[in-house]
Coordinates of C-alpha atoms and ligand atoms in Angstrom, one line a residue:
M5 CA 39.5 74.1 64.8
L6 CA 41.6 71.5 62.8
D7 CA 38.5 71.7 60.1
A8 CA 38.0 75.1 59.9
R9 CA 42.4 75.5 59.3
V10 CA 42.4 73.6 56.8
Q11 CA 39.6 75.3 55.2
E12 CA 41.7 78.9 55.9
K13 CA 45.2 76.8 54.4
G14 CA 42.5 75.7 51.1
T15 CA 41.2 79.1 50.5
L16 CA 45.0 80.7 51.0
V17 CA 46.4 78.2 48.6
K18 CA 43.5 79.2 45.8
S19 CA 44.0 82.6 46.6
N20 CA 47.7 82.8 46.1
A21 CA 47.0 79.9 42.9
A22 CA 44.3 82.9 41.2
A23 CA 47.4 85.9 42.4
E24 CA 49.7 84.0 40.3
R25 CA 47.8 83.0 37.6
R26 CA 47.2 86.6 37.6
A27 CA 50.6 87.9 37.9
L28 CA 51.0 85.4 35.0
G29 CA 48.6 86.9 32.8
E30 CA 50.2 90.4 33.7
A31 CA 54.0 89.5 33.2
R32 CA 52.5 87.3 29.6
K33 CA 51.5 91.1 28.6
I34 CA 54.3 92.5 28.8
Y35 CA 56.5 90.8 27.5
N36 CA 54.3 90.5 24.4
L37 CA 54.6 94.0 24.2
P38 CA 55.7 95.8 20.8
F39 CA 60.1 95.5 20.3
N40 CA 60.2 99.0 21.0
D41 CA 57.5 99.8 23.9
L42 CA 59.2 97.3 26.0
L43 CA 62.5 98.2 25.8
F44 CA 61.3 101.5 26.4
R45 CA 59.7 100.7 29.8
A46 CA 62.3 98.1 31.4
Q47 CA 65.6 100.4 30.1
S48 CA 63.2 103.7 31.8
I49 CA 62.8 101.6 35.4
H50 CA 66.4 100.5 34.9
R51 CA 66.9 104.7 34.7
A52 CA 65.1 105.2 38.0
Y53 CA 67.0 102.4 40.3
F54 CA 70.0 102.2 38.5
D55 CA 72.9 104.6 36.3
P56 CA 71.9 102.9 33.2
N57 CA 75.8 103.1 32.2
A58 CA 77.4 101.0 34.8
V59 CA 77.9 97.2 35.4
Q60 CA 78.9 95.0 37.8
M61 CA 80.9 92.6 38.0
S62 CA 81.7 89.1 39.3
Q63 CA 84.1 86.7 38.9
L64 CA 83.9 82.5 39.1
L65 CA 85.9 80.0 40.1
S66 CA 85.1 76.0 40.6
I67 CA 86.5 75.4 43.5
K68 CA 85.7 71.7 43.4
T69 CA 84.5 70.7 39.6
G70 CA 82.9 67.0 38.1
G71 CA 81.6 64.3 39.7
C72 CA 78.1 65.3 41.0
A73 CA 75.6 63.1 41.6
E74 CA 72.6 65.0 40.1
D75 CA 71.3 64.4 36.7
C76 CA 71.0 68.1 36.2
G77 CA 70.7 67.4 32.4
Y78 CA 72.9 71.0 31.2
C79 CA 75.4 70.3 33.7
S80 CA 79.0 69.2 32.8
Q81 CA 79.6 68.3 35.8
S82 CA 77.2 65.6 36.3
A83 CA 78.5 62.2 36.8
H84 CA 75.0 60.6 35.2
Y85 CA 76.8 62.0 31.9
P86 CA 79.5 60.9 29.7
T87 CA 81.2 64.8 29.6
G88 CA 84.4 64.3 30.1
I89 CA 85.6 66.6 32.6
K90 CA 87.9 64.7 35.3
A91 CA 86.3 64.8 39.3
S92 CA 88.6 67.0 41.7
K93 CA 89.2 67.3 45.4
L94 CA 87.8 70.9 46.9
M95 CA 91.0 73.6 46.3
E96 CA 93.2 74.5 49.2
V97 CA 91.3 77.4 50.9
E98 CA 95.1 79.9 49.7
R99 CA 95.0 78.6 46.1
V100 CA 91.5 80.1 46.5
V101 CA 92.4 82.9 47.8
A102 CA 95.6 84.0 45.3
Q103 CA 92.7 83.1 42.5
A104 CA 90.4 85.8 44.3
R105 CA 93.4 88.2 44.1
K106 CA 93.9 88.3 40.8
A107 CA 90.1 88.9 40.0
K108 CA 90.1 91.6 41.8
E109 CA 93.0 92.9 39.6
G110 CA 91.4 92.1 37.1
G111 CA 88.5 94.4 38.1
A112 CA 86.1 91.8 39.5
T113 CA 83.6 93.6 42.4
R114 CA 82.7 89.8 43.6
Y115 CA 84.0 86.6 43.7
C116 CA 81.5 83.7 43.5
M117 CA 83.0 79.9 44.5
G118 CA 80.6 77.1 43.0
A119 CA 80.9 73.5 43.9
A120 CA 79.7 70.3 42.1
W121 CA 77.5 69.2 44.9
R122 CA 74.2 68.1 45.6
S123 CA 74.9 70.0 49.2
P124 CA 77.9 70.8 51.1
K125 CA 78.9 67.7 54.1
E126 CA 79.7 69.3 57.0
R127 CA 83.9 67.8 57.2
D128 CA 83.7 70.6 54.6
M129 CA 82.2 73.7 56.3
E130 CA 85.1 74.5 58.4
T131 CA 87.5 74.8 55.0
I132 CA 84.4 76.7 53.6
V133 CA 83.7 79.3 55.8
S134 CA 87.4 79.9 55.5
M135 CA 87.5 80.5 51.8
V136 CA 84.7 83.0 52.2
E137 CA 86.6 84.7 55.6
G138 CA 90.3 85.1 53.3
V139 CA 88.4 86.4 50.1
K140 CA 86.4 89.2 51.9
A141 CA 89.6 90.2 53.8
L142 CA 91.2 91.1 50.2
G143 CA 88.1 93.4 50.3
M144 CA 85.7 91.7 48.1
E145 CA 82.1 90.6 48.0
T146 CA 81.7 87.0 48.4
C147 CA 79.2 84.9 46.7
M148 CA 78.9 80.6 47.1
T149 CA 77.1 78.3 45.3
L150 CA 77.3 74.6 47.0
G151 CA 74.3 73.4 45.8
M152 CA 71.1 72.4 48.3
L153 CA 71.8 73.8 52.2
T154 CA 70.1 73.7 55.5
P155 CA 68.7 76.4 57.9
A156 CA 71.9 75.7 60.2
Q157 CA 74.5 75.1 56.9
S158 CA 73.5 79.4 55.5
D159 CA 73.8 80.2 59.4
R160 CA 77.0 78.9 59.7
L161 CA 77.9 80.8 55.9
A162 CA 76.2 83.9 57.6
D163 CA 78.4 84.4 60.3
A164 CA 81.5 84.0 57.8
G165 CA 80.3 87.1 56.3
L166 CA 79.2 85.5 53.6
D167 CA 77.2 88.3 51.3
Y168 CA 76.1 86.3 48.0
Y169 CA 74.7 82.6 48.7
N170 CA 73.5 81.3 44.5
H171 CA 71.1 79.0 43.9
N172 CA 69.5 78.3 40.4
I173 CA 65.3 77.5 39.9
D174 CA 66.5 77.7 36.6
T175 CA 63.1 77.1 34.3
S176 CA 59.0 76.8 35.3
E177 CA 57.9 74.5 38.0
R178 CA 56.5 72.6 35.4
F179 CA 59.4 71.9 33.0
Y180 CA 61.9 71.5 36.3
G181 CA 61.0 67.8 35.9
E182 CA 62.2 66.9 32.3
I183 CA 66.1 69.1 33.3
I184 CA 66.5 67.6 36.7
T185 CA 65.0 64.4 38.8
T186 CA 67.4 64.9 41.7
R187 CA 65.8 67.0 43.1
T188 CA 62.6 69.2 43.5
F189 CA 61.8 72.2 42.2
A190 CA 60.2 73.2 45.9
D191 CA 63.6 72.0 47.6
R192 CA 65.0 74.4 45.6
L193 CA 62.7 76.9 46.4
E194 CA 63.1 75.6 50.0
T195 CA 67.4 76.1 49.8
L196 CA 66.2 79.8 48.8
A197 CA 63.6 80.5 51.9
N198 CA 66.7 78.8 54.5
V199 CA 69.6 81.5 52.8
R200 CA 67.2 84.7 53.0
E201 CA 66.0 83.5 56.6
A202 CA 70.0 83.8 57.5
G203 CA 70.4 87.4 56.2
I204 CA 72.2 85.7 53.3
K205 CA 71.9 87.9 50.1
V206 CA 70.2 86.3 47.1
C207 CA 70.8 84.9 43.7
A208 CA 68.2 83.2 42.0
G209 CA 67.9 82.9 38.0
G210 CA 67.9 80.3 35.3
I211 CA 68.7 79.2 32.0
L212 CA 67.0 79.6 28.8
G213 CA 67.6 77.4 25.4
M214 CA 67.1 73.7 27.3
G215 CA 63.6 73.1 25.1
E216 CA 61.0 75.3 27.3
T217 CA 58.8 77.7 26.2
V218 CA 58.5 80.8 26.1
D219 CA 56.1 80.8 29.2
D220 CA 58.4 78.2 31.1
R221 CA 60.4 81.7 31.0
I222 CA 57.8 83.5 31.6
A223 CA 56.3 81.9 34.3
M224 CA 60.3 80.8 35.7
L225 CA 60.5 85.4 36.2
V226 CA 57.4 85.1 37.4
T227 CA 58.4 82.4 40.3
L228 CA 61.6 84.6 41.1
A229 CA 59.6 88.1 41.0
N230 CA 57.0 86.8 43.2
L231 CA 59.2 84.8 46.2
P232 CA 58.4 86.5 50.0
A233 CA 62.0 89.0 49.1
A234 CA 63.6 89.6 44.9
P235 CA 66.8 88.0 44.9
E236 CA 69.0 91.3 44.6
S237 CA 70.7 89.5 42.1
V238 CA 69.1 87.8 38.9
P239 CA 71.2 85.2 36.7
I240 CA 69.7 84.6 33.1
N241 CA 72.3 82.4 31.8
M242 CA 71.5 81.1 27.8
L243 CA 72.0 77.0 27.8
I244 CA 76.2 75.9 26.8
P245 CA 75.7 73.0 25.1
I246 CA 78.5 70.7 27.2
H247 CA 79.0 67.5 25.0
G248 CA 77.6 64.1 26.6
S249 CA 74.9 65.7 28.4
K250 CA 71.2 65.4 28.1
L251 CA 71.3 69.0 26.4
A252 CA 74.3 68.7 23.7
D253 CA 72.2 68.7 21.4
Q254 CA 69.4 72.0 21.7
P255 CA 69.1 74.8 19.0
P256 CA 70.1 77.6 19.9
V257 CA 67.3 81.2 22.0
D258 CA 65.9 83.6 19.3
P259 CA 68.3 86.3 20.5
I260 CA 64.9 88.9 20.4
D261 CA 63.2 85.7 22.8
F262 CA 66.2 86.2 25.5
V263 CA 66.2 90.5 25.2
R264 CA 62.5 90.3 25.6
T265 CA 62.9 87.9 28.8
I266 CA 65.9 90.3 30.6
A267 CA 63.3 93.1 29.8
L268 CA 61.0 91.4 31.5
A269 CA 63.4 90.4 34.4
R270 CA 63.8 93.9 34.2
I271 CA 60.4 95.2 34.7
L272 CA 59.5 92.9 36.9
M273 CA 62.5 93.1 39.3
P274 CA 63.4 97.0 39.3
Q275 CA 65.3 96.8 42.1
S276 CA 67.5 93.4 41.6
H277 CA 71.0 93.1 39.7
V278 CA 70.2 91.3 36.8
R279 CA 73.2 89.3 35.2
L280 CA 73.7 88.2 31.2
S281 CA 75.4 85.1 32.7
A282 CA 76.7 82.1 30.3
G283 CA 76.8 82.0 26.9
R284 CA 78.3 85.5 26.1
T285 CA 80.3 83.2 24.1
E286 CA 77.9 83.2 21.5
M287 CA 76.7 86.5 22.0
S288 CA 77.4 89.6 19.4
D289 CA 78.2 92.4 21.0
E290 CA 74.9 94.3 19.3
M291 CA 73.1 91.0 21.6
Q292 CA 74.6 91.8 24.7
A293 CA 73.9 95.8 24.3
L294 CA 70.1 95.7 23.3
C295 CA 70.9 92.8 26.7
F296 CA 71.8 96.0 28.8
F297 CA 69.3 98.4 27.0
A298 CA 66.7 96.3 28.2
G299 CA 68.4 96.5 31.4
A300 CA 70.5 93.7 32.1
N301 CA 73.5 95.4 34.8
S302 CA 76.4 92.8 36.0
I303 CA 78.1 90.4 34.4
F304 CA 80.6 87.4 34.5
V305 CA 83.9 88.6 34.0
G306 CA 87.0 86.2 33.5
E307 CA 88.0 83.7 30.5
R308 CA 86.7 81.0 32.5
L309 CA 83.2 80.5 34.0
L310 CA 83.2 76.8 36.1
T311 CA 84.1 75.0 33.9
A312 CA 83.1 76.8 30.3
D313 CA 84.4 79.7 28.2
N314 CA 83.9 83.4 29.1
P315 CA 84.8 86.5 26.6
G316 CA 87.7 86.7 28.5
E317 CA 89.0 90.7 30.1
D318 CA 89.9 92.2 26.4
H319 CA 86.9 91.8 24.4
D320 CA 85.0 93.0 27.5
A321 CA 86.9 95.6 27.8
A322 CA 86.5 96.4 24.5
L323 CA 82.7 96.4 24.3
F324 CA 82.4 98.1 27.5
R325 CA 84.7 100.6 25.2
R326 CA 82.2 100.6 22.6
L327 CA 79.0 101.1 24.9
G328 CA 80.9 103.5 27.5
L329 CA 79.6 101.0 30.0
K330 CA 81.7 101.2 33.5
P331 CA 82.9 99.1 36.6
M332 CA 79.9 99.2 38.9
P333 CA 81.4 100.3 42.4
V334 CA 80.1 98.1 45.5
Q335 CA 77.2 99.8 46.5
P336 CA 76.0 100.1 50.0
A337 CA 72.3 100.2 48.7
E338 CA 72.9 96.8 47.9
A339 CA 72.5 95.6 51.1
E340 CA 68.9 96.1 51.3
P341 CA 66.2 93.6 50.3
A342 CA 64.0 94.5 47.1
E343 CA 60.3 94.3 47.7
Ligands
LIG676 N1 76.4 72.6 41.8 C1 76.0 73.8 42.6 C2 74.0 73.9 42.7 O1 73.7 72.9 41.3 O2 73.3 74.4 43.0 C3 76.0 75.2 42.2 C4 77.0 75.1 40.7 S1 75.9 74.9 39.1 C5 77.0 74.7 38.2 C6 75.0 76.9 39.0 C7 74.6 76.8 38.0 O3 74.9 77.1 36.9 C8 73.3 76.1 37.9 O4 72.2 76.1 38.3 C9 72.5 76.1 36.1 O5 71.4 77.3 36.0 C10 73.7 76.6 35.4 N2 74.4 76.4 34.4 C11 75.3 75.3 35.2 N3 75.3 74.6 33.5 C12 75.6 75.3 33.0 C13 75.0 75.6 31.5 N4 76.2 74.6 31.1 N5 74.9 76.6 29.8 C14 74.0 77.6 31.4 N6 74.2 77.4 32.1 C15 74.2 76.0 33.5
LIG677 C1 74.9 81.4 37.4 O1 73.7 81.5 36.6 N1 75.2 81.3 35.8 C2 77.5 80.5 36.7 C3 77.0 80.7 37.7 N2 75.6 80.9 38.3 C4 76.9 80.1 39.1 C5 77.5 79.1 36.7 C6 77.6 79.3 35.2 C7 77.7 77.5 33.9 C8 78.5 77.8 32.6 C9 79.1 76.6 33.0 C10 80.3 76.1 32.9 O2 80.6 77.1 33.3 O3 80.4 74.8 33.3
LIG678 FE1 75.5 68.7 40.2 FE2 75.2 71.2 40.1 FE3 75.6 70.5 37.8 FE4 73.9 70.4 38.8 S1 74.0 71.8 38.5 S2 74.8 68.1 37.9 S3 73.5 70.2 40.5 S4 77.0 70.6 39.6

């Protein structure tokens, strides 16, 4: 019996690996289409599921900055690198809610609160829950990114009414170990499963420009698209090189490769919100326009991300005017997990 089970499991693993290889092959073909064909395909799919001129607007706040025990090679907040970021304590609930109110006045519909933790401590959970409740009471969607979560912590956040949890896989499984050694790719997938199981919507994506190959980027998107349910939100970050971090001197990403990656994300995850995330201060308006055409339909607004700069309200208002874009209202349909 045991043998049969092991054999069955072996077959299952083998057939999953075969399916993944097929998916990877398909994704490579799409990625390498002539640029115009790729963008036409991505834009056609985008229009079938979304208003092509509407962009969802989220705003970030670092509720606990720096001093993080993890060694993520890209991060300003890791205690492993001399980045010059000072560690701070968890913010008070009232201050967080006051900042969220300002973000709402600036047009953000979702408030994303991030903490530089490996995972939340039990003693902080009550404060975190109050933050979710306070921001929700403003009528905003809530998102948190606090590191790894257990099933019990995920349930507690779900009960508090948390709408989204952000936890990125960052890159391909193959390249992951070059960037982070203090937690594994499998740990990341486990947190995503716990969040999904608790009924919280999933926000998961990665970073381009860390020294990965184009194939790593494609593999990352294939992994995300083949989760039991695709993430509702897929942030694609362009590395912001942080002075003192392990990745301080990476060369910039080729803008056309970046746009191709956005297009592939849109094609592989037609119903997900694809977010043009970190790195917009280094992108021209033309590059951002191409990203929106390729299917990006979400951004972070405001002057600041967690610790790094973001274009800010005036620049984004001008960009939206130039491109005829408008803010996306909160949609009840978004509540359905994508197939
Ligand atoms: N500590 C939590 C965690 O890592 O799970 C949450 C915060 S962390 C800053 C969230 C994500 O931001 C990372 O997974 C990474 O994808 C992205 N990120 C961090 N630093 C970045 C940088 N310098 N450039 C681009 N993206 C970055
Ligand atoms: C994500 O994918 N990007 C955001 C959010 N999730 C938490 C963070 C970007 C951080 C950029 C670097 C900084 O501000 O320190
Ligand atoms: Fe810590 Fe998150 Fe930065 Fe990694 S990305 S060092 S876990 S704050």
